[in-house]
Tab-separated table of C-alpha atoms and ligand atoms in Angstrom:
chain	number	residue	atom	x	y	z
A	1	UNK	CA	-51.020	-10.362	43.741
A	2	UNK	CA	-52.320	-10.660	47.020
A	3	UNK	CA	-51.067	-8.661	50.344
A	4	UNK	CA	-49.950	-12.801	51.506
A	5	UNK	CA	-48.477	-13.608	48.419
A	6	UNK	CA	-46.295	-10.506	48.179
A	7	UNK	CA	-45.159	-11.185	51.894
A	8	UNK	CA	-44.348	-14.476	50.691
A	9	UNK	CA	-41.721	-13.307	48.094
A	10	UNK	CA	-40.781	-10.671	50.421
A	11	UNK	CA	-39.439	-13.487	52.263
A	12	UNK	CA	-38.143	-15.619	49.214
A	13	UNK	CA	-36.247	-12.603	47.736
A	14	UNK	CA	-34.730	-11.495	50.883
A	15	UNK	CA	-33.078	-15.279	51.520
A	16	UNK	CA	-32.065	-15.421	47.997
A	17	UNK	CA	-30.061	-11.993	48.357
A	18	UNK	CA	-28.675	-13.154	51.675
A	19	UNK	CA	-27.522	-16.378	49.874
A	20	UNK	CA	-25.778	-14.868	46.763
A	21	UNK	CA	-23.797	-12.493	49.188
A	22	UNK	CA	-22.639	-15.366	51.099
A	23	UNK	CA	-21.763	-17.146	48.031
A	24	UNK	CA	-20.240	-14.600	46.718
A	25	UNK	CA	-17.929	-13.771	49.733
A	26	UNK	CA	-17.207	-18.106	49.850
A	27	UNK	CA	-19.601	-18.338	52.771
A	28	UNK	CA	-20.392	-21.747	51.454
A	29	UNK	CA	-22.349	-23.436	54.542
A	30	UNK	CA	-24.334	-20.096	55.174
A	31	UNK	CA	-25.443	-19.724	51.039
A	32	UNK	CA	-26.401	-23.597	51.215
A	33	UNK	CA	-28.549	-22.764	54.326
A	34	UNK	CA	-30.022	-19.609	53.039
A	35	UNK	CA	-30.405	-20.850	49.406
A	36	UNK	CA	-32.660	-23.680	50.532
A	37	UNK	CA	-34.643	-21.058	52.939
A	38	UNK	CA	-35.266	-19.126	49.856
A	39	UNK	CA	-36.341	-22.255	47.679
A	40	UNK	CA	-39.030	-23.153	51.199
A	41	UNK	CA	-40.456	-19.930	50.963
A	42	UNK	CA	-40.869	-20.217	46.901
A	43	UNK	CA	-42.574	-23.794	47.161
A	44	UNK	CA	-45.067	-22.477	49.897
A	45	UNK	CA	-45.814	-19.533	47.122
A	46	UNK	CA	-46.633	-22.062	44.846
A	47	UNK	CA	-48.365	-24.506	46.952
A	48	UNK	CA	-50.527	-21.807	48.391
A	49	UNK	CA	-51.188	-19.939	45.120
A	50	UNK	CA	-51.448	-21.928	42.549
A	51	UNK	CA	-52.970	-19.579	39.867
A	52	UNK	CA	-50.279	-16.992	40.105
A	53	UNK	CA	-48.943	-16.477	36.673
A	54	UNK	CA	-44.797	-15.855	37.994
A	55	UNK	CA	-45.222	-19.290	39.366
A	56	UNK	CA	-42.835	-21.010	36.273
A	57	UNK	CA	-40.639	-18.056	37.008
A	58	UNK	CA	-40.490	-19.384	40.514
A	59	UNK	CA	-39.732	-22.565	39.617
A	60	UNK	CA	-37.054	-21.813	37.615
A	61	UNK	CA	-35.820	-20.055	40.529
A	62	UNK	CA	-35.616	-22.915	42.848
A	63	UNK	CA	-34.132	-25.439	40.001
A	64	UNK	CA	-31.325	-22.986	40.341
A	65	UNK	CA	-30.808	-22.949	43.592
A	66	UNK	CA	-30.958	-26.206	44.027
A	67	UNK	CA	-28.409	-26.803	41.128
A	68	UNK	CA	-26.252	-24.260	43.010
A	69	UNK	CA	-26.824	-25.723	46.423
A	70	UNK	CA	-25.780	-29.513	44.865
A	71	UNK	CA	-22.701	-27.665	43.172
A	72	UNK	CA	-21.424	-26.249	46.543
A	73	UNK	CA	-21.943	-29.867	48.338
A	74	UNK	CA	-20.072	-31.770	45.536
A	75	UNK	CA	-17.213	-29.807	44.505
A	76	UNK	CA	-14.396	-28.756	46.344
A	77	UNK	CA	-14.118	-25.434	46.914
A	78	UNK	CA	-17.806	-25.133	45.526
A	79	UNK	CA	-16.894	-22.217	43.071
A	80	UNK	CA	-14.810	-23.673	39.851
A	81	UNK	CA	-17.494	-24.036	37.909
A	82	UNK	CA	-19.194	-20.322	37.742
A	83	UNK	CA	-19.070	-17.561	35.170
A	84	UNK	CA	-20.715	-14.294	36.369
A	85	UNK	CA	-23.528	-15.082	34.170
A	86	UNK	CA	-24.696	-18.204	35.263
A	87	UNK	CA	-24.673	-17.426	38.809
A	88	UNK	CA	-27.911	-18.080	40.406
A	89	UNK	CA	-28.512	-14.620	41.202
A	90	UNK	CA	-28.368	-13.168	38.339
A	91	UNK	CA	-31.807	-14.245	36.685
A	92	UNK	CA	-33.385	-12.798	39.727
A	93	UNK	CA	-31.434	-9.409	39.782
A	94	UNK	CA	-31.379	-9.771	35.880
A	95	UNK	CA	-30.448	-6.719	34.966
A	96	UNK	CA	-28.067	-7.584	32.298
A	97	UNK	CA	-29.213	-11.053	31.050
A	98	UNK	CA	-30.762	-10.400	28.396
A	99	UNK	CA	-31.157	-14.050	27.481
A	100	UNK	CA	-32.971	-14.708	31.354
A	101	UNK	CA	-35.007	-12.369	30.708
A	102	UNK	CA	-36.009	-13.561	27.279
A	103	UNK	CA	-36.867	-17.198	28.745
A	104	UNK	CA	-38.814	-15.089	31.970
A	105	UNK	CA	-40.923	-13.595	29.645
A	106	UNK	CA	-41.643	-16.754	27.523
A	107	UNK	CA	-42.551	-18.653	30.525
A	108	UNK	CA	-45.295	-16.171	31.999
A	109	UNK	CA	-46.739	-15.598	28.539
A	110	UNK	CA	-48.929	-18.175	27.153
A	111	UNK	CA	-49.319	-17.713	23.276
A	112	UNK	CA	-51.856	-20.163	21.930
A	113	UNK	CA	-54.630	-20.240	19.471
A	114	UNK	CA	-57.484	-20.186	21.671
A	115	UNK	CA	-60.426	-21.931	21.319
A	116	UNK	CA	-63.225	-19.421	22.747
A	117	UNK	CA	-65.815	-18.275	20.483
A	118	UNK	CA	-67.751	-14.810	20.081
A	119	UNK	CA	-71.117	-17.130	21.171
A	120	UNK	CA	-69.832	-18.145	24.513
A	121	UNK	CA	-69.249	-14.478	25.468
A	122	UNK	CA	-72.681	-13.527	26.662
A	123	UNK	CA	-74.210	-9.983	26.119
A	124	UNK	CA	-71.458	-7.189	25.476
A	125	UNK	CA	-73.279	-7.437	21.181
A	126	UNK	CA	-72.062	-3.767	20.675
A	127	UNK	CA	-68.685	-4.791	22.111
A	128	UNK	CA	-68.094	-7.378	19.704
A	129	UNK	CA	-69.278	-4.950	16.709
A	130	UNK	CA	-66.604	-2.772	17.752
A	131	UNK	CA	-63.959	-5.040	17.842
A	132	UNK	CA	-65.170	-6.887	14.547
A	133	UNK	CA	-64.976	-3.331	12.892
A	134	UNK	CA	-61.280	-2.986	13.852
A	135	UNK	CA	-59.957	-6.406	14.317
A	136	UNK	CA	-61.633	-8.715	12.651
A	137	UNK	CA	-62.203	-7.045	9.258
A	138	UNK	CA	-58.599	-5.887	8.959
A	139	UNK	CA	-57.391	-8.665	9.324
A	140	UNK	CA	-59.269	-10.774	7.424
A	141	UNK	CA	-59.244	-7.633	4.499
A	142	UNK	CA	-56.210	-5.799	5.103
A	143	UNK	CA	-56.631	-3.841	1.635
A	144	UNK	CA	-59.766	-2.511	1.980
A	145	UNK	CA	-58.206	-0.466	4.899
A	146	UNK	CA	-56.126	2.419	2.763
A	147	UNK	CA	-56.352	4.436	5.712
A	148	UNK	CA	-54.869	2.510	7.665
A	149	UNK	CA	-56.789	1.024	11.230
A	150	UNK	CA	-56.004	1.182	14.624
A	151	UNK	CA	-53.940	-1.373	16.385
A	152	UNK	CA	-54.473	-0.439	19.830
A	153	UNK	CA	-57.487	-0.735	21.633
A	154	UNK	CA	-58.698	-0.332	25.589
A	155	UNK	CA	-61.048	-2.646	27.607
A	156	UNK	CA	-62.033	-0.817	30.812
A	157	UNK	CA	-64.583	-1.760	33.184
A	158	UNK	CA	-65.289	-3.803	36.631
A	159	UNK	CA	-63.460	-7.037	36.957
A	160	UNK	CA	-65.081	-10.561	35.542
A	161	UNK	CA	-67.543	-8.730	33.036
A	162	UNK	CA	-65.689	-10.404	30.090
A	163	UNK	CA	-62.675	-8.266	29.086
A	164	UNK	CA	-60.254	-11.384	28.545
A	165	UNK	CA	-62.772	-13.387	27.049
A	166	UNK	CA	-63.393	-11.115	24.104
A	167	UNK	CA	-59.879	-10.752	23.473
A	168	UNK	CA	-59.241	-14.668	23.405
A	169	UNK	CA	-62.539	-14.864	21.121
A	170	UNK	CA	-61.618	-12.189	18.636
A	171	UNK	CA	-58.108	-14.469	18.062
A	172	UNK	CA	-60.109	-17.270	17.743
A	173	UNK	CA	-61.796	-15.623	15.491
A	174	UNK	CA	-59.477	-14.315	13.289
A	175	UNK	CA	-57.261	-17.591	13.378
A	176	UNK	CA	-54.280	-15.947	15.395
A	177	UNK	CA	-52.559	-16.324	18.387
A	178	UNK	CA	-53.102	-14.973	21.886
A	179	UNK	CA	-50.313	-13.591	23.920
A	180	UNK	CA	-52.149	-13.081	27.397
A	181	UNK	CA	-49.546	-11.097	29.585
A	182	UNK	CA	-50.703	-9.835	33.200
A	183	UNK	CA	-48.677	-5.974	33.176
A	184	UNK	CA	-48.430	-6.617	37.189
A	185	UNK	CA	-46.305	-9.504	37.120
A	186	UNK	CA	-43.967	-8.338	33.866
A	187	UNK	CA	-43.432	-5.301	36.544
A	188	UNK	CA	-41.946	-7.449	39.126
A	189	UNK	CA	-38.685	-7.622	40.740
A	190	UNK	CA	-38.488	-11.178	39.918
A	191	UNK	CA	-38.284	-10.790	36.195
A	192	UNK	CA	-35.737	-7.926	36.325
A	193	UNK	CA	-35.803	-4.734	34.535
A	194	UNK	CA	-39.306	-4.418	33.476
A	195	UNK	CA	-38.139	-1.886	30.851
A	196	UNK	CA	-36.518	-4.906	28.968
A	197	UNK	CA	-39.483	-6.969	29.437
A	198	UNK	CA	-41.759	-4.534	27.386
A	199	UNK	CA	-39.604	-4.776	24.478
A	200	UNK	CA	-38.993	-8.450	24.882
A	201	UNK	CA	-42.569	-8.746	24.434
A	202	UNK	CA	-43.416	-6.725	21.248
A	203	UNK	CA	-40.364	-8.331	19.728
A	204	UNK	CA	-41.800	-11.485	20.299
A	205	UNK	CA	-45.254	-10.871	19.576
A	206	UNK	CA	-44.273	-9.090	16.065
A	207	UNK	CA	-41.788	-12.186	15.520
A	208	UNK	CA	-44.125	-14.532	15.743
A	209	UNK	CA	-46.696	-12.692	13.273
A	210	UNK	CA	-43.835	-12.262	11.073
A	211	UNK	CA	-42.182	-15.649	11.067
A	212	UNK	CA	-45.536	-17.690	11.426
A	213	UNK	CA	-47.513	-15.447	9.213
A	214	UNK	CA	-50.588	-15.398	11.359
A	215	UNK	CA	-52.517	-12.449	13.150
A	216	UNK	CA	-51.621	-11.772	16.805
A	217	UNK	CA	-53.586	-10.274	19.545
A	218	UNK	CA	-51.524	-9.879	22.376
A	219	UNK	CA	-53.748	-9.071	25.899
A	220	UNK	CA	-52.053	-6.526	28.635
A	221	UNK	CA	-54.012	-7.448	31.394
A	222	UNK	CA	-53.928	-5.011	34.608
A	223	UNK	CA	-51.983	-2.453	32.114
A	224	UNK	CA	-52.690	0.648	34.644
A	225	UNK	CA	-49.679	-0.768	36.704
A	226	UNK	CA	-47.170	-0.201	33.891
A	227	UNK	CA	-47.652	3.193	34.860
A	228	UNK	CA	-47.176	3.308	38.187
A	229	UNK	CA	-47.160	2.021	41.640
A	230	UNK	CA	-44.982	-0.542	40.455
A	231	UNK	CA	-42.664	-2.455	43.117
A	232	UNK	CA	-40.421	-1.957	40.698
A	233	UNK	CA	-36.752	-2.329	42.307
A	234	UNK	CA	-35.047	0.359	40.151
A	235	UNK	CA	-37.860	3.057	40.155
A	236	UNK	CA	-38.073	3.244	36.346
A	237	UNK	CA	-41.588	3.401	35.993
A	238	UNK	CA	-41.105	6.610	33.689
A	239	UNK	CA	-38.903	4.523	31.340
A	240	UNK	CA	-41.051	1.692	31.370
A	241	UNK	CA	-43.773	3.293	30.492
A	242	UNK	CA	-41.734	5.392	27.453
A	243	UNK	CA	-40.619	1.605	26.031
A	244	UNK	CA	-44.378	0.952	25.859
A	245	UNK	CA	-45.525	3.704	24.591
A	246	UNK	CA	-42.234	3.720	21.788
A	247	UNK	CA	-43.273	-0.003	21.001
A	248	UNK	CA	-46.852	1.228	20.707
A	249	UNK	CA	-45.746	3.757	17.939
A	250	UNK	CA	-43.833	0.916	16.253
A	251	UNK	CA	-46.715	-1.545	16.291
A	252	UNK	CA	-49.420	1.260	15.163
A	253	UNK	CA	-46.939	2.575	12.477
A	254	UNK	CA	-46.486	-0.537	10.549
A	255	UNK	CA	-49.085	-0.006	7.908
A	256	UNK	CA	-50.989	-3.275	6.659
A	257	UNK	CA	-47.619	-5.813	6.234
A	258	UNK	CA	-48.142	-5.931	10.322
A	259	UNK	CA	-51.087	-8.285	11.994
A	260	UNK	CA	-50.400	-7.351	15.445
A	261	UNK	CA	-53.054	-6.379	17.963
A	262	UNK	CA	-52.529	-4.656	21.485
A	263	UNK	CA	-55.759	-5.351	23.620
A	264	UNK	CA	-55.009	-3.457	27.118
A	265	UNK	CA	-57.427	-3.967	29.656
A	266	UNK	CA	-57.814	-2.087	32.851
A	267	UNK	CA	-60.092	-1.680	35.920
A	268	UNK	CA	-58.888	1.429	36.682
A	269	UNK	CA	-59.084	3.444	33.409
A	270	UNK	CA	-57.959	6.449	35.357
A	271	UNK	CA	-55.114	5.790	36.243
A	272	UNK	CA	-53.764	5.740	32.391
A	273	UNK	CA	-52.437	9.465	31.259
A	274	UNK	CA	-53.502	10.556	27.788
A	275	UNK	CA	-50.305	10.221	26.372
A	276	UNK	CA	-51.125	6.152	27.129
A	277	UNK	CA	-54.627	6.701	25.731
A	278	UNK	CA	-53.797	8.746	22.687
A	279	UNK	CA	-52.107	5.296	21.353
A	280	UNK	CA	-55.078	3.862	22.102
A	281	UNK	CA	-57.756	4.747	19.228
A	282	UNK	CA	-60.479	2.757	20.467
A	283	UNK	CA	-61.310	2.647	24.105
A	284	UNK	CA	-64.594	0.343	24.721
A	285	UNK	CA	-66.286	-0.027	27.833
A	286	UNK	CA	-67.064	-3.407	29.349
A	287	UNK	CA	-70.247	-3.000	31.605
A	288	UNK	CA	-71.951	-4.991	34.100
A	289	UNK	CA	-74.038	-7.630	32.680
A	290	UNK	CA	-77.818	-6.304	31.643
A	291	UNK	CA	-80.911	-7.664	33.299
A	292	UNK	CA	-81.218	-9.477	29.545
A	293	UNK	CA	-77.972	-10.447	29.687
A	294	UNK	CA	-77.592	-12.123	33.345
A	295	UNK	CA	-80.494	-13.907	32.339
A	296	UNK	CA	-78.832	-15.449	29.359
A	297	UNK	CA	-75.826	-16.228	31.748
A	298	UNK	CA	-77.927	-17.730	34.388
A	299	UNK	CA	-79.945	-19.875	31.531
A	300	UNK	CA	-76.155	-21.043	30.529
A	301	UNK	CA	-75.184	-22.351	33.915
A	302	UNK	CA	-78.776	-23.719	34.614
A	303	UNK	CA	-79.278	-25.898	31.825
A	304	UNK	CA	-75.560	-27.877	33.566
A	305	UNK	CA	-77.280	-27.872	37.203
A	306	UNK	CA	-79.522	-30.712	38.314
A	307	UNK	CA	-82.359	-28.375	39.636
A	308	UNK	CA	-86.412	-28.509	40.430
A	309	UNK	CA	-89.225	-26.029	38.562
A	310	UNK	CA	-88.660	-23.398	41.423
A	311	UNK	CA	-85.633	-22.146	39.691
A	312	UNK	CA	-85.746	-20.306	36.856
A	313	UNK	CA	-83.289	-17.517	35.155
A	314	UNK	CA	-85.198	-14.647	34.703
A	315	UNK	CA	-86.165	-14.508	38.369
A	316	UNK	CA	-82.739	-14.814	39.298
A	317	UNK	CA	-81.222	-12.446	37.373
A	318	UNK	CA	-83.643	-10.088	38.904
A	319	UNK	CA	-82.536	-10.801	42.281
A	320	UNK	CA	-78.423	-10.253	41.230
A	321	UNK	CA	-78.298	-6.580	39.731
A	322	UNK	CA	-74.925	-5.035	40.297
A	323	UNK	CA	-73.268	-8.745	39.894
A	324	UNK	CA	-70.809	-9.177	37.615
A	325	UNK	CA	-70.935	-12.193	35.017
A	326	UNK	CA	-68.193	-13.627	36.866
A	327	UNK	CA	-69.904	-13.654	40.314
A	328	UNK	CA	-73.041	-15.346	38.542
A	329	UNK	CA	-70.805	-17.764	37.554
A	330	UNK	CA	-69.561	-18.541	40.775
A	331	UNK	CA	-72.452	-18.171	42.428
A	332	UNK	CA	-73.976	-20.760	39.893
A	333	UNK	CA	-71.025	-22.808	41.104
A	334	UNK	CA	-71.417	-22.512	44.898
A	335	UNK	CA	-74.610	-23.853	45.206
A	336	UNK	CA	-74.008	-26.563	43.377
A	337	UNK	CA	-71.184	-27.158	45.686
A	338	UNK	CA	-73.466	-26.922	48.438
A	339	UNK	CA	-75.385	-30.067	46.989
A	340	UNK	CA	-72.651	-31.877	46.392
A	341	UNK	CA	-71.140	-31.505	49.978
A	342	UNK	CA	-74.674	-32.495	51.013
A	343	UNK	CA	-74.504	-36.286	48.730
A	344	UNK	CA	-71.144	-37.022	50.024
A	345	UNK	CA	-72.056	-36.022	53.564
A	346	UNK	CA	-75.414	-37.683	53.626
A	347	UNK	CA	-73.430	-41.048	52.124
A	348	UNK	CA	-70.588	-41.233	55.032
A	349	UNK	CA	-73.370	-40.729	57.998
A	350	UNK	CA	-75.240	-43.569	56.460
A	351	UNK	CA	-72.066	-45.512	56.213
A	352	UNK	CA	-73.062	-45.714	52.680
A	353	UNK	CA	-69.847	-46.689	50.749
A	354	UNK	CA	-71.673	-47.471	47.124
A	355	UNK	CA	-71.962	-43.835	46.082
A	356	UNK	CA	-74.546	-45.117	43.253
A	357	UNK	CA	-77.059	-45.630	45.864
A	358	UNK	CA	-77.016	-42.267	46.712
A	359	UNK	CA	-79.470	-39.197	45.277
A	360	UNK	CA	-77.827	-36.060	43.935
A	361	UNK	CA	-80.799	-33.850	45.389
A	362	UNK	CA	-82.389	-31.047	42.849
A	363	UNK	CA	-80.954	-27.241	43.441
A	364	UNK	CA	-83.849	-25.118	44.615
A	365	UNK	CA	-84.325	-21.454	44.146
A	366	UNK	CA	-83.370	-21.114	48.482
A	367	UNK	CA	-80.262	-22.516	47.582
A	368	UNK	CA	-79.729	-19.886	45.409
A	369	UNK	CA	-81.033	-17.378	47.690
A	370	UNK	CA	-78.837	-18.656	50.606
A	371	UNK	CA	-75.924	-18.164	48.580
A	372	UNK	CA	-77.033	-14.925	46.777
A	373	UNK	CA	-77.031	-13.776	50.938
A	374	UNK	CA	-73.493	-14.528	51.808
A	375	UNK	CA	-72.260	-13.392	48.857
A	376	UNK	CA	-71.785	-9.291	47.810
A	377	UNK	CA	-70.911	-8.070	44.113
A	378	UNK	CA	-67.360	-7.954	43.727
A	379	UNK	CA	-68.162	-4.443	42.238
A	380	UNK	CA	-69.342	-0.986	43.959
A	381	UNK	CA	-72.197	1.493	42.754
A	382	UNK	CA	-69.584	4.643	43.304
A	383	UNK	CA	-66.940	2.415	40.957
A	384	UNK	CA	-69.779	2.071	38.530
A	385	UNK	CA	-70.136	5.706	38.741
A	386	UNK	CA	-66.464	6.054	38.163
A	387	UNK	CA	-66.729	4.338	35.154
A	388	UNK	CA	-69.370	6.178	33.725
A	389	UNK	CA	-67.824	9.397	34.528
A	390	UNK	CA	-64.449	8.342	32.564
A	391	UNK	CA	-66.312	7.074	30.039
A	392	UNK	CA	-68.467	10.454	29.478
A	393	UNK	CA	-64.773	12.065	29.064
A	394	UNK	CA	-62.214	9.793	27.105
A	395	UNK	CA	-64.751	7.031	25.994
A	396	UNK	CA	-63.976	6.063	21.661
A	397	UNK	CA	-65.654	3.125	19.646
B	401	ATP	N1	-69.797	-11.984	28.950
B	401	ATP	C1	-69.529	-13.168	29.508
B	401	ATP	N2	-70.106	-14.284	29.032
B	401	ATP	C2	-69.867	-15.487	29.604
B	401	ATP	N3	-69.069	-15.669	30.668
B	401	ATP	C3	-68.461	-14.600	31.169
B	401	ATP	C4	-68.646	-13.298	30.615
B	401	ATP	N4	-67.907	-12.426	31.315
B	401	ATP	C5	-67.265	-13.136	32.258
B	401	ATP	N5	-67.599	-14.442	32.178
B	401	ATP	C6	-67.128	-15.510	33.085
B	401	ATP	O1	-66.272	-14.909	34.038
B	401	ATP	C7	-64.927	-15.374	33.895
B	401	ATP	C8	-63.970	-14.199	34.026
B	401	ATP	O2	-64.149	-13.352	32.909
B	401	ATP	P1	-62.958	-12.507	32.269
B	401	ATP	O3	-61.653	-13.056	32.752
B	401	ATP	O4	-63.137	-12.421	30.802
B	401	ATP	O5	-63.217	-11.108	32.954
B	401	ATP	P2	-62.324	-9.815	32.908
B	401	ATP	O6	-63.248	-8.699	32.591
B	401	ATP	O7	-61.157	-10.018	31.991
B	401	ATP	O8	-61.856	-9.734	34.416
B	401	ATP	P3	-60.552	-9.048	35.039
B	401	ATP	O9	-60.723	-7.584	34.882
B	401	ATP	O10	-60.622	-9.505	36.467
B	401	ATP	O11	-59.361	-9.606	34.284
B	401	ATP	C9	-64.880	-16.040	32.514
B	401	ATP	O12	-63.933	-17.076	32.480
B	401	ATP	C10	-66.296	-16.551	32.359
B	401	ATP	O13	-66.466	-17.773	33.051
């Protein structure tokens, strides 16, 4: 989450506090004022970050405040109708709800059989090998396996190179669903005890599998901050991390009655102790896209852009080493931006209303090298050496 978004709860967190003491000590004008102060500060999270995956959480939030605010206006003494557990406060402190915490974790998950396929992940051939070998075949031929196979398995490597996409396509693959759960949001304050939330999770994910009788491949994004640096309230990263690594022994323990997958992925692969790694059999690296490789992604975005014979992929995959396949992609996206903004600029000064009298104009390769300019790869050279350091040590495919 970003410095501005954490500020933002900051904010949200410390109003809702000040309103559930108020309430609690019959305050009732204060807690009105400071409930809706809290509920502000939540909608300008929202508003201003829309992708943030504890958004649902936060809405849930300010549906109970507001019930709790309407409660206070319309009946008399404002409190008649409150147990201890359905006080507003106590999904965000929710220690002890269970049952808020169960409906947390359901709304920042999103389980679904995804529809991604091994051919739209470009490059990353020997990754997919690897995770055919000990997903795909398993699951598909759970007998063959007398040995048994290994249910956990570690994604490491710079951000946007395709870590999340692989794990979507291998469920797609094998028919199953796809829990995708960011670790640095089940760590927050606002779903409670994080400890809880682990097991919530594996219950579900093994419940579903069960119940459903389909594969499951549930994605830990971020998992590095499970073990540490958490902002979590109770400092319990220690236990948090135990519950995980208890629910890992319970998922790889199962034998061949259990379809359930643990993909972790990480940035920081150092930052994960061995006793976190040792559960994880496989550990696969997820580079920077090849020179052969960024031309296959720039070929994929090219053949959507309107463009003239100047541009072409191999050249400007030559000009983008150290780019991740993300950053191609939005690079691919900028300039084609930048033409856009040019049509509907180009249409107003002419007072030009009929937009079908205007020209899209052809990308050219200085558009791309314009862009290419402004724009850095979101990823180092000493990271990169990072990686292949760790990977020298504690790589296993
Ligand atoms: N190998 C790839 N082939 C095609 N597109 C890719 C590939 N890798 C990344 N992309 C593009 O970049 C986007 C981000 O990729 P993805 O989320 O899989 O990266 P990630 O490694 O999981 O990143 P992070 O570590 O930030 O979670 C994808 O939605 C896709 O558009």
């Amino acid at each position: 989450m970003s410095s501005a978004a954490l500020a933002l709860e900051g904010v949200a967190g410390k109003f809702a506090a000040e309103a559930i003491r108020q309430d609690g000590q019959g305050d009732r004008n204060s807690a009105i004022t400071s409930y809706q102060r809290a509920i502000d500060a939540l909608v300008k999270l929202i508003q201003l970050f829309p992708d943030n995956t504890l958004n649902a959480v936060y809405e849930q939030h300010c549906y109970q405040y507001k019930k709790r605010i309407s409660e206070l206006q319309n009946s008399p003494d404002g409190y008649h109708s409150q147990n201890d557990n359905n006080q507003p406060g106590a999904s965000i402190h929710a220690s002890s709800s269970n049952q808020t915490i169960s409906s947390n974790i359901e709304n920042m998950i999103i389980k679904e059989k995804p529809n991604v396929s091994w051919k739209e992940v470009i490059g990353l051939e020997e990754v997919k090998t690897a995770l055919r070998e000990s997903i795909v075949y398993p699951a598909k031929k759970p007998e063959l396996f007398t040995l048994g196979w290994p249910r956990g398995i570690l994604l490491y490597g710079p951000p946007g190179c395709g870590k999340t996409m692989l794990a979507a396509a291998t469920a797609s693959e094998i028919n199953g669903y796809f829990i995708n759960v960011d670790a640095a949001s089940m760590m927050s304050k606002w779903l409670g005890d994080a400890e809880k939330n682990v097991s919530q999770l594996f219950h579900m994910a093994r419940d579903s599998s069960k119940k459903e009788n389909v594969p499951v491949i549930m994605l830990i994004d971020e998992v590095d901050s499970l073990l540490g640096n958490s902002q979590n309230e109770n400092g319990g990263e220690i236990r948090v991390k135990n519950q995980f690594l208890t629910e890992m022994d319970g998922v790889n323990d199962k034998g061949k009655n259990l379809q359930t997958y643990v993909i972790a992925a990480t940035n920081k692969p150092w930052k994960l102790d061995w006793a976190f790694l040792r559960r994880f059999s496989k550990r696969i690296y997820i580079p920077l896209p090849s020179l052969e490789t960024r031309v296959s992604l720039f070929s994929s975005y090219l053949s959507k852009l309107k463009k003239d014979s100047s541009v072409n992929a191999a050249q400007l995959a030559q000009l983008i080493e150290g780019y991740s396949a993300s950053d191609i992609r939005d690079i691919c996206q900028s300039v084609q931006l930048s033409v856009i903004d040019e049509f509907f600029s180009s249409a107003e000064s002419s007072g030009n209303k009929d937009l079908t009298r205007v020209q899209l104009r052809d990308v050219t390769i200085d558009d791309f090298r314009k862009t290419i300019k402004k724009r850095r790869p979101s990823v180092n050279a000493g990271m990169i050496e990072e990686y292949s350091n760790w990977t020298k040590d504690f790589s296993a495919t």
